[in-house]
Tab-separated table of C-alpha atoms and ligand atoms in Angstrom:
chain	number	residue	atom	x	y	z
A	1	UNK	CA	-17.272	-18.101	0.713
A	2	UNK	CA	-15.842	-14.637	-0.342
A	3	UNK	CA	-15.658	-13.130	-3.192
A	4	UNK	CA	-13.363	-10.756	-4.035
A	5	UNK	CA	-11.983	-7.833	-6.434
A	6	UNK	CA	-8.638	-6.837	-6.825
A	7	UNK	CA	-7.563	-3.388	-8.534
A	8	UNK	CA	-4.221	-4.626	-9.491
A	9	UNK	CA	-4.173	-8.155	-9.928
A	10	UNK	CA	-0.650	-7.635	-12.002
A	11	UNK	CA	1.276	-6.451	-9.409
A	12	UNK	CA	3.331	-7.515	-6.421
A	13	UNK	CA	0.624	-7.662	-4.024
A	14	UNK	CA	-2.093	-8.550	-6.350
A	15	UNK	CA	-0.078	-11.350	-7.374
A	16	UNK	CA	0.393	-12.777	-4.054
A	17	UNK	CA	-3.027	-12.183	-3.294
A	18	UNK	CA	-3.738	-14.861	-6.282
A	19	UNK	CA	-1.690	-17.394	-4.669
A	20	UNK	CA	-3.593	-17.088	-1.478
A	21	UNK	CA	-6.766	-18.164	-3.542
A	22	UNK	CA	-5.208	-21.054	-5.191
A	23	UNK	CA	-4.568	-21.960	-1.621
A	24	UNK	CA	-8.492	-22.036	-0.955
A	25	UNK	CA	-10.653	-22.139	-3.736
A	26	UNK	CA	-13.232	-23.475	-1.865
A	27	UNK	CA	-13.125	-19.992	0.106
A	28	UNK	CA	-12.192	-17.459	-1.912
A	29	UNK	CA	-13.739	-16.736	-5.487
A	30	UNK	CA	-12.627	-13.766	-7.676
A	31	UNK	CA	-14.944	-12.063	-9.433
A	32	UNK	CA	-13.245	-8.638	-11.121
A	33	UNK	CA	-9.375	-7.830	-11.528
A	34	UNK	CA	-7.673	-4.991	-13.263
A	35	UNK	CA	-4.043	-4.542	-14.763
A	36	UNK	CA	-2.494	-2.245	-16.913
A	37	UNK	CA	0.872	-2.808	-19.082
A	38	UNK	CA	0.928	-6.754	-18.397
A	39	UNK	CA	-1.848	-8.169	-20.712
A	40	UNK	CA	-0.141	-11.507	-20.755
A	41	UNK	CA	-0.532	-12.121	-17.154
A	42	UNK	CA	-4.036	-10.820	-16.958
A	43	UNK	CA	-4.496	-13.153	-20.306
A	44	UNK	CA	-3.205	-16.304	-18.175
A	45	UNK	CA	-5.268	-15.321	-14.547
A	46	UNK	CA	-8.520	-14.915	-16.609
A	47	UNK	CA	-7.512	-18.673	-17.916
A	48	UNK	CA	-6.941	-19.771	-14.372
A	49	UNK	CA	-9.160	-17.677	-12.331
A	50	UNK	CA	-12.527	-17.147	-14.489
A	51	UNK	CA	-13.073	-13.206	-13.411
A	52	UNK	CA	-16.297	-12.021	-15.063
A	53	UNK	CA	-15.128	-8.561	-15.197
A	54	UNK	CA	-11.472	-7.621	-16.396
A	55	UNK	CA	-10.226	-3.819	-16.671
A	56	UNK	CA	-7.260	-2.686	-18.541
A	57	UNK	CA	-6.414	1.177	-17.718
A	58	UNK	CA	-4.859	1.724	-21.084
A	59	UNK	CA	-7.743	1.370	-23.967
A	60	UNK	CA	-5.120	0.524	-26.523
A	61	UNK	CA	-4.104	-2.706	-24.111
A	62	UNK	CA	-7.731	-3.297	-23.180
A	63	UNK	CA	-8.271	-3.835	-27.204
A	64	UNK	CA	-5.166	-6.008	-27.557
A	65	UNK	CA	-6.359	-7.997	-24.341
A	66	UNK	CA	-10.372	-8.233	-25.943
A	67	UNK	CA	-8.963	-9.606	-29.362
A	68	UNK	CA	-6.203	-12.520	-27.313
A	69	UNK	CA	-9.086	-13.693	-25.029
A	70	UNK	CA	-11.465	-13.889	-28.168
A	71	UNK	CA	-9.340	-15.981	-29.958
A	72	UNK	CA	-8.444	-18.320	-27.023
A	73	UNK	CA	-10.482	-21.574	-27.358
A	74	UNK	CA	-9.512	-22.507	-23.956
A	75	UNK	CA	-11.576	-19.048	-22.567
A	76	UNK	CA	-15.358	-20.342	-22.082
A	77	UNK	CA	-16.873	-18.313	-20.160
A	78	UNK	CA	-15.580	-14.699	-21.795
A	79	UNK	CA	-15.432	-11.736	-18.915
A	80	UNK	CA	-15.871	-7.973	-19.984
A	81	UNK	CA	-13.473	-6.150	-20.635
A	82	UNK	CA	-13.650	-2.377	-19.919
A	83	UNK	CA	-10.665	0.146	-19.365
A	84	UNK	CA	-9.873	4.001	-18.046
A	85	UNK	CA	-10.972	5.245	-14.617
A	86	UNK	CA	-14.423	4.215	-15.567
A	87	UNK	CA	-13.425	0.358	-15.531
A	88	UNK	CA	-11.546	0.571	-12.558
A	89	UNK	CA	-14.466	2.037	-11.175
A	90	UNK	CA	-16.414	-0.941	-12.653
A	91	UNK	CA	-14.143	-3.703	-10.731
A	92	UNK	CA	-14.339	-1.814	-7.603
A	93	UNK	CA	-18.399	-1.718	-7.399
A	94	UNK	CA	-18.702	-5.150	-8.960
A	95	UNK	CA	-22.175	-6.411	-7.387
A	96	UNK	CA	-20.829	-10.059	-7.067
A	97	UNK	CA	-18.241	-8.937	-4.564
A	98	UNK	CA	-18.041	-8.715	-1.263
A	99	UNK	CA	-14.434	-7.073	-0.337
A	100	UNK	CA	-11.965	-5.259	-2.916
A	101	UNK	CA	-8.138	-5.241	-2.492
A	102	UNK	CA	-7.055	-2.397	-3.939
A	103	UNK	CA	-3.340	-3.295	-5.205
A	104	UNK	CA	-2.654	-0.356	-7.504
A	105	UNK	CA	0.339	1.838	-7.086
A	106	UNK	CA	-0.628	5.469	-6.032
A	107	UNK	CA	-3.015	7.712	-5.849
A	108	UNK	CA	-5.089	7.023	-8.963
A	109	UNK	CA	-6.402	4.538	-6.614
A	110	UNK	CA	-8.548	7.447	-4.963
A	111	UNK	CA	-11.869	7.351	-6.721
A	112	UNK	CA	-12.384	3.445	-7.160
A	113	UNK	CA	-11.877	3.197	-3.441
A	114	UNK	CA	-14.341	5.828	-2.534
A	115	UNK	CA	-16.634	3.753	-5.040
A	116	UNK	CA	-15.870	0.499	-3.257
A	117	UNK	CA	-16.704	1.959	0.007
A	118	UNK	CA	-20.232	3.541	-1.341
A	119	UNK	CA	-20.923	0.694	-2.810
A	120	UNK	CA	-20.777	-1.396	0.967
A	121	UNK	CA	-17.525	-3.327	-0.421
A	122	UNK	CA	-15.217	-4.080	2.339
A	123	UNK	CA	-11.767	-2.988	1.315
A	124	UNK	CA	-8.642	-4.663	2.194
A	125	UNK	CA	-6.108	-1.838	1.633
A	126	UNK	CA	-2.849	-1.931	0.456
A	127	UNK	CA	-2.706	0.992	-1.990
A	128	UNK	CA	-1.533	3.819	0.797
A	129	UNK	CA	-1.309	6.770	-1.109
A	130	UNK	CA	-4.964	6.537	-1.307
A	131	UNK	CA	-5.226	6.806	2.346
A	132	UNK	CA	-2.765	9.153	2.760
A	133	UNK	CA	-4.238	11.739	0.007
A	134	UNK	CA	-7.817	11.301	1.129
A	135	UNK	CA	-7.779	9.443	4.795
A	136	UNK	CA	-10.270	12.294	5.999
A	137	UNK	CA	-12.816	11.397	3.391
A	138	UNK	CA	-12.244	7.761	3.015
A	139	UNK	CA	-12.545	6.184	6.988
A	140	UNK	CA	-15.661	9.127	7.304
A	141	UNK	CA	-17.290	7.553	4.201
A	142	UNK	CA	-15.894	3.863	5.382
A	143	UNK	CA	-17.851	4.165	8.892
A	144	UNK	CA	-21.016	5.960	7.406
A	145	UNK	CA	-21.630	3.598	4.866
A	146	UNK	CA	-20.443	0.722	7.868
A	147	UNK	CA	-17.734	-0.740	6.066
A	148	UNK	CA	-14.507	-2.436	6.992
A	149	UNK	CA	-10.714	-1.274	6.039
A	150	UNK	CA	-8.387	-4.513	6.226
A	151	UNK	CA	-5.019	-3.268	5.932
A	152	UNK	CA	-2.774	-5.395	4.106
A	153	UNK	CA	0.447	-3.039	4.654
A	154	UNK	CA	2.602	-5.159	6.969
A	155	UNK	CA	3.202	-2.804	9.602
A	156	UNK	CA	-0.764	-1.867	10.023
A	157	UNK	CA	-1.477	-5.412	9.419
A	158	UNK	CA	0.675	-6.066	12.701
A	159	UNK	CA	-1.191	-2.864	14.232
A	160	UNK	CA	-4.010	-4.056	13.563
A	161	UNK	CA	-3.072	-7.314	14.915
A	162	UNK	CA	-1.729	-6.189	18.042
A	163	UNK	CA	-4.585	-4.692	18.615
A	164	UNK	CA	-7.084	-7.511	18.865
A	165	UNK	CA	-9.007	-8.121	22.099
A	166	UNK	CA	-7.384	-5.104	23.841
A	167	UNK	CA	-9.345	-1.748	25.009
A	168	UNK	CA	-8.977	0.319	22.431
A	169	UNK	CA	-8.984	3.579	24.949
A	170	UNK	CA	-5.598	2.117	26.623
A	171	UNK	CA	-3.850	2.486	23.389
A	172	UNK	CA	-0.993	4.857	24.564
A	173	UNK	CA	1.213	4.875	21.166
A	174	UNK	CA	1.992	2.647	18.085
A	175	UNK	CA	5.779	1.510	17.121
A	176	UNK	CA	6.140	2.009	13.895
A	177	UNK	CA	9.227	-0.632	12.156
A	178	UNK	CA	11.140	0.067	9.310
A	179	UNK	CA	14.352	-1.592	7.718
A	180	UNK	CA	15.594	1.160	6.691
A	181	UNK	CA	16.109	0.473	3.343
A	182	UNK	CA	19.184	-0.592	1.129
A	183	UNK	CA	21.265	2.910	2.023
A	184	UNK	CA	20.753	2.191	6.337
A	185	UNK	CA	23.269	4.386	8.147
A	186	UNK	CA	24.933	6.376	5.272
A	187	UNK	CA	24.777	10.084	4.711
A	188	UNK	CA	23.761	12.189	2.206
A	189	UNK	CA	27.230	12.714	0.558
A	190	UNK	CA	27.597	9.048	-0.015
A	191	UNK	CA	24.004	9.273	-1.964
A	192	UNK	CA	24.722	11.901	-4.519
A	193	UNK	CA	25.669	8.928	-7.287
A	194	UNK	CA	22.864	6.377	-6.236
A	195	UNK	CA	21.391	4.583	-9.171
A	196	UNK	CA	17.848	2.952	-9.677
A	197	UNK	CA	19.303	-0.028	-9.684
A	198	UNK	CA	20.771	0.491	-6.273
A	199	UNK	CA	17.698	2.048	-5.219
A	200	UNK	CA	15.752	-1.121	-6.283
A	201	UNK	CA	17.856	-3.318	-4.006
A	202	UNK	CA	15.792	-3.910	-0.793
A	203	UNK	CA	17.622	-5.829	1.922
A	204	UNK	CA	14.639	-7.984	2.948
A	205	UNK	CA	11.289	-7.341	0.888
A	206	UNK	CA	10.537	-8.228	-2.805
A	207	UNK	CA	7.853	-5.323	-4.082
A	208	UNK	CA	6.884	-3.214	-6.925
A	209	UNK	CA	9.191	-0.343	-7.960
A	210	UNK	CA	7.535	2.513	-6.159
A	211	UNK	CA	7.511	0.969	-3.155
A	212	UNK	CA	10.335	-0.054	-3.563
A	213	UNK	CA	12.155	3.318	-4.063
A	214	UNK	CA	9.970	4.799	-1.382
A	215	UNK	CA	11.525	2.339	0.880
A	216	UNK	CA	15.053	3.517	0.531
A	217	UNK	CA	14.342	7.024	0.952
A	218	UNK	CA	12.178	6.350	4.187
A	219	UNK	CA	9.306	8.070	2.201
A	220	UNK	CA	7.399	4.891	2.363
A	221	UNK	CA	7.811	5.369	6.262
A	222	UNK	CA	6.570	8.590	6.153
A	223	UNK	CA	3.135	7.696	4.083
A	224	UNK	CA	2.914	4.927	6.489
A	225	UNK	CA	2.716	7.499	9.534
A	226	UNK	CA	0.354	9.232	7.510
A	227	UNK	CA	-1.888	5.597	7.304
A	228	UNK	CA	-1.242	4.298	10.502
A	229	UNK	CA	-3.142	8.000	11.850
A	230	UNK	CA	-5.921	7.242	9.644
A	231	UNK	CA	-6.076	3.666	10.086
A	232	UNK	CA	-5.998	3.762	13.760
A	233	UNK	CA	-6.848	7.123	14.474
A	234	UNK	CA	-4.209	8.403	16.740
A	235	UNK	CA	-2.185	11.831	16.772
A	236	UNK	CA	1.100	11.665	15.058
A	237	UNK	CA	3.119	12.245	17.615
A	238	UNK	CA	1.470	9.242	19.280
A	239	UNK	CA	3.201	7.156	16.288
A	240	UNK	CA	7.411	6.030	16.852
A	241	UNK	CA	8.928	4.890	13.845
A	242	UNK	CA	12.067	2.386	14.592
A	243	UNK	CA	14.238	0.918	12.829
A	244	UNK	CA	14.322	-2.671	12.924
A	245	UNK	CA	16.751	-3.794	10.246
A	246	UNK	CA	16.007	-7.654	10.169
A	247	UNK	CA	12.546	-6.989	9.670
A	248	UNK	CA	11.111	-9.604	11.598
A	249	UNK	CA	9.171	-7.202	14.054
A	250	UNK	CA	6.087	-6.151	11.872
A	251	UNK	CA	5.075	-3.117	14.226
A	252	UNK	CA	3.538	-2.813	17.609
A	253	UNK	CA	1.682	-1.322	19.559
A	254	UNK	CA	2.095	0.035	23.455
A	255	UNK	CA	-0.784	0.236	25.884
A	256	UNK	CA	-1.568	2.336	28.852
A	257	UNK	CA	-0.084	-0.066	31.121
A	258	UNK	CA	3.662	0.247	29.552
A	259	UNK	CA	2.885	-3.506	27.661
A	260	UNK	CA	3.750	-3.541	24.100
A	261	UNK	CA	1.894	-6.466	22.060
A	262	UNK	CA	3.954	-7.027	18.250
A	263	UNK	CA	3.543	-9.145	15.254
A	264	UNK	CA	6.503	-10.867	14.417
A	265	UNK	CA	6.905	-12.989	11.395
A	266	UNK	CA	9.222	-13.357	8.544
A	267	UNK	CA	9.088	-10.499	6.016
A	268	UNK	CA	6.205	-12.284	3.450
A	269	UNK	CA	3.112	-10.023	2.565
A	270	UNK	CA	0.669	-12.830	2.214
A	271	UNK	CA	0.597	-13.203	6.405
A	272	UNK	CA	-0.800	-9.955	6.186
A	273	UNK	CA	-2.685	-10.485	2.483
A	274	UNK	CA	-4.884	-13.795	4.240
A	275	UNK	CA	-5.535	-12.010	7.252
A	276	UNK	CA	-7.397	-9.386	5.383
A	277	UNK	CA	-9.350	-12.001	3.122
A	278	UNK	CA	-9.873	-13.762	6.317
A	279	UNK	CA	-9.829	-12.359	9.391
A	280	UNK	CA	-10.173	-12.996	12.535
A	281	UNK	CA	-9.237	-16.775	11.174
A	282	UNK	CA	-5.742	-17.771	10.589
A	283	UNK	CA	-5.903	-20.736	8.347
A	284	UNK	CA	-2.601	-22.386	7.663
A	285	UNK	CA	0.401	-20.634	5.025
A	286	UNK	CA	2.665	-22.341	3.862
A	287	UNK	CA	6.302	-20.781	4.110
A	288	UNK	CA	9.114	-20.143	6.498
A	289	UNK	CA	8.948	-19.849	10.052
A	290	UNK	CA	11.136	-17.241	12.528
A	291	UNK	CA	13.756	-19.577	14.216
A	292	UNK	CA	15.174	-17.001	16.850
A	293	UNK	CA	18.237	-19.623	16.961
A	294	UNK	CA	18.988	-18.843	13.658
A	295	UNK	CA	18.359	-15.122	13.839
A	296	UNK	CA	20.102	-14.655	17.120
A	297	UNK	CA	19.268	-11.238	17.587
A	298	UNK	CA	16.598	-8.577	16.685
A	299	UNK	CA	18.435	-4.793	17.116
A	300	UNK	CA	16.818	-0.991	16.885
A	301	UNK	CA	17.997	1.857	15.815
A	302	UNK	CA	16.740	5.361	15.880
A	303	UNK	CA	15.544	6.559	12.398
A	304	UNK	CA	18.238	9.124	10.238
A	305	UNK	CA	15.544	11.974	9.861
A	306	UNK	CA	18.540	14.176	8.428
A	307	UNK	CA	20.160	12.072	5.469
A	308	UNK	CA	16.433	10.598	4.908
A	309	UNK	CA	14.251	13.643	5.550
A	310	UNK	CA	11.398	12.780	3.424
A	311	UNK	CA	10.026	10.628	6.581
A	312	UNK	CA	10.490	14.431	8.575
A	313	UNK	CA	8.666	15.959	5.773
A	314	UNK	CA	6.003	13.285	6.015
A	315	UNK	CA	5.491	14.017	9.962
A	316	UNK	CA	5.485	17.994	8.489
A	317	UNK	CA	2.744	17.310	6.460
A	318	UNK	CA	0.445	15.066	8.347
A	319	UNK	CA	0.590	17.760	11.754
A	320	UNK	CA	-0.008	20.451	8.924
A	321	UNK	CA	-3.323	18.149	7.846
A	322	UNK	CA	-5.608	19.521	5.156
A	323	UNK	CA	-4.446	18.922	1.819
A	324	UNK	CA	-1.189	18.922	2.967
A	325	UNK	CA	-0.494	15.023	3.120
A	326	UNK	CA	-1.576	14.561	-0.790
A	327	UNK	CA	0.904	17.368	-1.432
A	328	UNK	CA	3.332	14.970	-0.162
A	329	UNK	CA	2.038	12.153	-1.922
A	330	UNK	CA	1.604	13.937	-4.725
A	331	UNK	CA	5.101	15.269	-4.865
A	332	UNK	CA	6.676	12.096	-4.125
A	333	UNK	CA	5.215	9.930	-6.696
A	334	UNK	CA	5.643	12.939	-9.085
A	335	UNK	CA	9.692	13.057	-7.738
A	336	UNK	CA	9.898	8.828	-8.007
A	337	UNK	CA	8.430	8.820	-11.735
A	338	UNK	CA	11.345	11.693	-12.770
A	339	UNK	CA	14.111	9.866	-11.082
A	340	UNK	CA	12.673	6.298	-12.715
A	341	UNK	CA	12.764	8.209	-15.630
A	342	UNK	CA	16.815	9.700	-15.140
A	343	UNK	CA	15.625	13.173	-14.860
A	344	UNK	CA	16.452	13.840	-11.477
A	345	UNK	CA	19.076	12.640	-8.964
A	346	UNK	CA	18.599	10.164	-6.097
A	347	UNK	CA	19.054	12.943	-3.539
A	348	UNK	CA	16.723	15.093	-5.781
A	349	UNK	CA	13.518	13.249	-4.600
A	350	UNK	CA	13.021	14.866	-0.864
A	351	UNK	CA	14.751	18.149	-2.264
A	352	UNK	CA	11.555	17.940	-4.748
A	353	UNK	CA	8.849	16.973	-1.700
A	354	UNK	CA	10.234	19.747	0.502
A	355	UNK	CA	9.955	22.737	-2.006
A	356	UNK	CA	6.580	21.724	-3.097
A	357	UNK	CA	5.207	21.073	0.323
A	358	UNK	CA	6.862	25.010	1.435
A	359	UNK	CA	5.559	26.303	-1.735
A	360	UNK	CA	1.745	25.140	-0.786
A	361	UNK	CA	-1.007	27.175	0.609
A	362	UNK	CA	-2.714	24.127	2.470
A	363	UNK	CA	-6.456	24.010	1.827
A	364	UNK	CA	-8.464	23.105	4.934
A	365	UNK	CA	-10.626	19.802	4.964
A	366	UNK	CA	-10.629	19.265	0.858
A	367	UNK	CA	-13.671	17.507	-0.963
A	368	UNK	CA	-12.412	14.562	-3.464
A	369	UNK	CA	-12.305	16.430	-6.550
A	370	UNK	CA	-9.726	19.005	-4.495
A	371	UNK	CA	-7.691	16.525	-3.465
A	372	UNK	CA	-7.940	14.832	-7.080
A	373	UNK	CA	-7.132	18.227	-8.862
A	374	UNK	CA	-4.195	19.479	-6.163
A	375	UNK	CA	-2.422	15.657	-7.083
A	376	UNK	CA	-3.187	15.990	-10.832
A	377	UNK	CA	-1.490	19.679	-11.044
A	378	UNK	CA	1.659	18.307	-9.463
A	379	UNK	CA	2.144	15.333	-11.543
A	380	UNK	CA	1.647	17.398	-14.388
A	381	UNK	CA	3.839	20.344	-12.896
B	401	NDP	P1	3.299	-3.039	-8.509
B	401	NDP	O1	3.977	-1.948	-9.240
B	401	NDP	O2	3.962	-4.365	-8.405
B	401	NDP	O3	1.835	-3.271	-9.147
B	401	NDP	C1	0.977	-2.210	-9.396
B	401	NDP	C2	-0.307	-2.677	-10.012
B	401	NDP	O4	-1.081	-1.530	-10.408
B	401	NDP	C3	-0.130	-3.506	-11.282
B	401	NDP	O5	-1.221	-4.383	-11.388
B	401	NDP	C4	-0.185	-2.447	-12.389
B	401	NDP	O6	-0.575	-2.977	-13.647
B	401	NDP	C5	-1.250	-1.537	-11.832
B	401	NDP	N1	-1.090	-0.151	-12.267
B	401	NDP	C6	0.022	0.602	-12.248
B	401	NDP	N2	-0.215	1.828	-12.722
B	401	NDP	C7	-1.518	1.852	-13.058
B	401	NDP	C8	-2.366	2.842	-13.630
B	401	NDP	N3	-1.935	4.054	-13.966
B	401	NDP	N4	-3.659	2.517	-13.854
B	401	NDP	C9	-4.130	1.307	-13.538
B	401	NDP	N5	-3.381	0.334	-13.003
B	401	NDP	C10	-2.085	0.606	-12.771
B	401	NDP	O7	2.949	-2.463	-7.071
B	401	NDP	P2	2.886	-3.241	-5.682
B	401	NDP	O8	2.052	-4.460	-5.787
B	401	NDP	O9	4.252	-3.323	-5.107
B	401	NDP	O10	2.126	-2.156	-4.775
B	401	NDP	C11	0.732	-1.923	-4.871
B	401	NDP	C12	0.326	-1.051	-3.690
B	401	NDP	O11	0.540	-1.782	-2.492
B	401	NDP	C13	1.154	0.252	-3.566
B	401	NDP	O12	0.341	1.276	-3.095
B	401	NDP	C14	2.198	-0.114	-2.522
B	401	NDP	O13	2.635	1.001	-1.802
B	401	NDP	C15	1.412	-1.048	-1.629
B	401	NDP	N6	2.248	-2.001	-0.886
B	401	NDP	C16	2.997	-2.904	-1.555
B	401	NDP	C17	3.797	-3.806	-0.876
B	401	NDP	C18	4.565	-4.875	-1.589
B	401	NDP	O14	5.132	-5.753	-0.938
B	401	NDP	N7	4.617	-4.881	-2.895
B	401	NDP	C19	3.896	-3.775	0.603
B	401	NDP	C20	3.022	-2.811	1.204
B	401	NDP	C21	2.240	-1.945	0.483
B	401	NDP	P3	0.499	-3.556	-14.741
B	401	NDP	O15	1.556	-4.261	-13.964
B	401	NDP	O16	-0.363	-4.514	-15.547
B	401	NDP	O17	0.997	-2.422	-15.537
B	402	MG	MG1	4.896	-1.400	4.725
């Protein structure tokens, strides 16, 4: 039996993570979940699920959510309700669980995680820009305090599966897949007009928004380098992103020996979602299965570091290290909120990562409330 937390039950991935436990109540038990804007969905999980502790980021929603549960006759047994970074905090030390999936979008996620892992939670980890701000300070804290990372990002899901019963010292480099996103193989005149709405068109995955857009600009790719070195612990020049347009080749890895072991699969997070709640058992999921009849062919391509040069800047940052990857975090979620928002262009996103990365003096190893302040001041530009 495991019993579980998730910091962003709302959300794409916490979502799916939800069906997974309908799928084995008899295994899985949740405990704590947090939200933020969607009070009616947390209102119908706490129905379903029974979570003794519920956080809502925003106090005014965490009020609204108090006064619909109080008034719901079919709500026994009445969780707490508690909001702000305190609250998330709360769900991700909860002493009744045993792992947290953190499924919030970006790097607010910092602190709770850190919690989690000082409290001896296992953490199945799908909120990168946590990682990819902090990485240095997270998997030191993670081994100290002897506790796993899961990670529930497909592609380090299929590193991490690929790298199962093999000698870790005979790992020679990690293949890295991407799509390439909704704009694959045009250039960067034919992106000046691109819309959110084309931006939120992904070819193969269903996700939140951020991802989403991070996808299509290859700056998803590019935090994912910056994981898959923490994850795994290998230089970044050590890590080959590919484009794999079909998305049926998770990632892989390559081993002294010239074999290379992948994870292939259809593109549907909750293969890598169970694994995390349950690994190293694969119990059965329901859902469709690669025919290669059907799919004929799998084809690569190298990435387009020119027209998408946030995943260069990424590779910039990361051999750079210091505080240098949350400057690229930083400045990408920043960029992403303004364009969600119509204030900047498509094209204006990367142009916005590169002049804040050039215009940083990187600090050298930076303590948590460093890294915290240096994201905070570029949100708030
Ligand atoms: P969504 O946008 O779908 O969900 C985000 C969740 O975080 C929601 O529960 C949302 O609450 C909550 N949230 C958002 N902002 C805040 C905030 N300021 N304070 C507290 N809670 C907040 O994101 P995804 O599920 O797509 O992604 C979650 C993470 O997983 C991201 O880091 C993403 O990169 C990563 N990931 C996602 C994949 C996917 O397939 N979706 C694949 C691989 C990685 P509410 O909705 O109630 O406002
Ligand atoms: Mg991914």
């Amino acid at each position: 039996m495991k019993h579980i937390s998730i910091l962003g039950s709302t959300g794409s991935i916490g979502t799916q993570a939800l069906e997974i436990v309908r799928g084995h109540r008899n295994e899985l038990i949740v405990e704590a979940i947090s939200g933020n804007n969607n009070i009616e969905l947390l209102l119908q999980q706490i129905s379903e699920f029974s979570p003794k502790l519920v956080c809502v980021y925003k106090e005014e929603n965490a009020k609204r959510l108090s006064e619909l549960v109080s008034a719901d006759p079919c709500i026994k047994d009445k969780p707490e309700i508690v909001s702000g970074m305190e609250g998330l905090i709360k769900v991700a030390v909860y002493p009744g669980s045993d792992i947290v999936l953190t499924a919030i979008v970006g790097m607010i996620g910092i602190r709770p995680t850190v919690e989690a892992i000082h409290a001896g939670k296992d953490i199945a980890l799908a909120n990168k820009e946590t990682l990819v701000c902090a990485g240095h300070i997270i998997m030191s804290e993670a081994a100290r305090c002897a506790v796993n990372i899961y990670p529930v990002d497909s592609e380090h899901s299929a590193i991490f599966q690929s790298l199962q019963g093999n000698p870790r010292r005979s790992l020679d480099k990690i293949i890295l897949t991407a799509s390439g996103g909704p704009f694959r193989g045009r250039k960067r005149e034919e992106l000046e007009k691109v819309t959110l709405a084309d931006a939120l068109k992904h070819p193969n995955w269903s996700m939140g928004q951020k991802v989403t857009i991070d996808s299509s600009t290859l700056a998803n790719k590019g935090l994912e380098v910056i994981e898959a070195r923490w994850l795994f612990n290998v230089r970044p020049e050590k890590i080959q992103v590919v484009i794999q347009p079909q998305s049926i080749i998770h990632s892989a890895v390559q081993y002294d020996d010239g074999a290379i072991i992948a994870q292939l699969g259809t593109p549907d997070m909750k293969l890598p979602i169970q694994y995390a709640f349950f690994y190293p058992e694969r119990p059965f999921l329901a859902g469709d299965r690669v025919d290669f009849f059907k799919l004929g062919s799998i084809t690569f391509e190298k990435p387009d570091t020119e027209t998408f040069k946030a995943l260069a800047l990424a590779y910039e940052a990361i051999e750079t290290g210091g505080s240098m990857p949350c400057v690229f975090n930083a400045a990408n979620e920043r960029a992403v909120a303004d364009f969600v928002a119509g204030k900047i262009s498509y094209l204006g996103i990367a142009d916005f990562i590169e002049k804040t990365i050039r215009s940083h003096k990187m600090v050298k190893d930076p303590g948590l409330d460093e890294i915290i302040r240096i994201g905070e001041d570029i949100m708030a530009g």
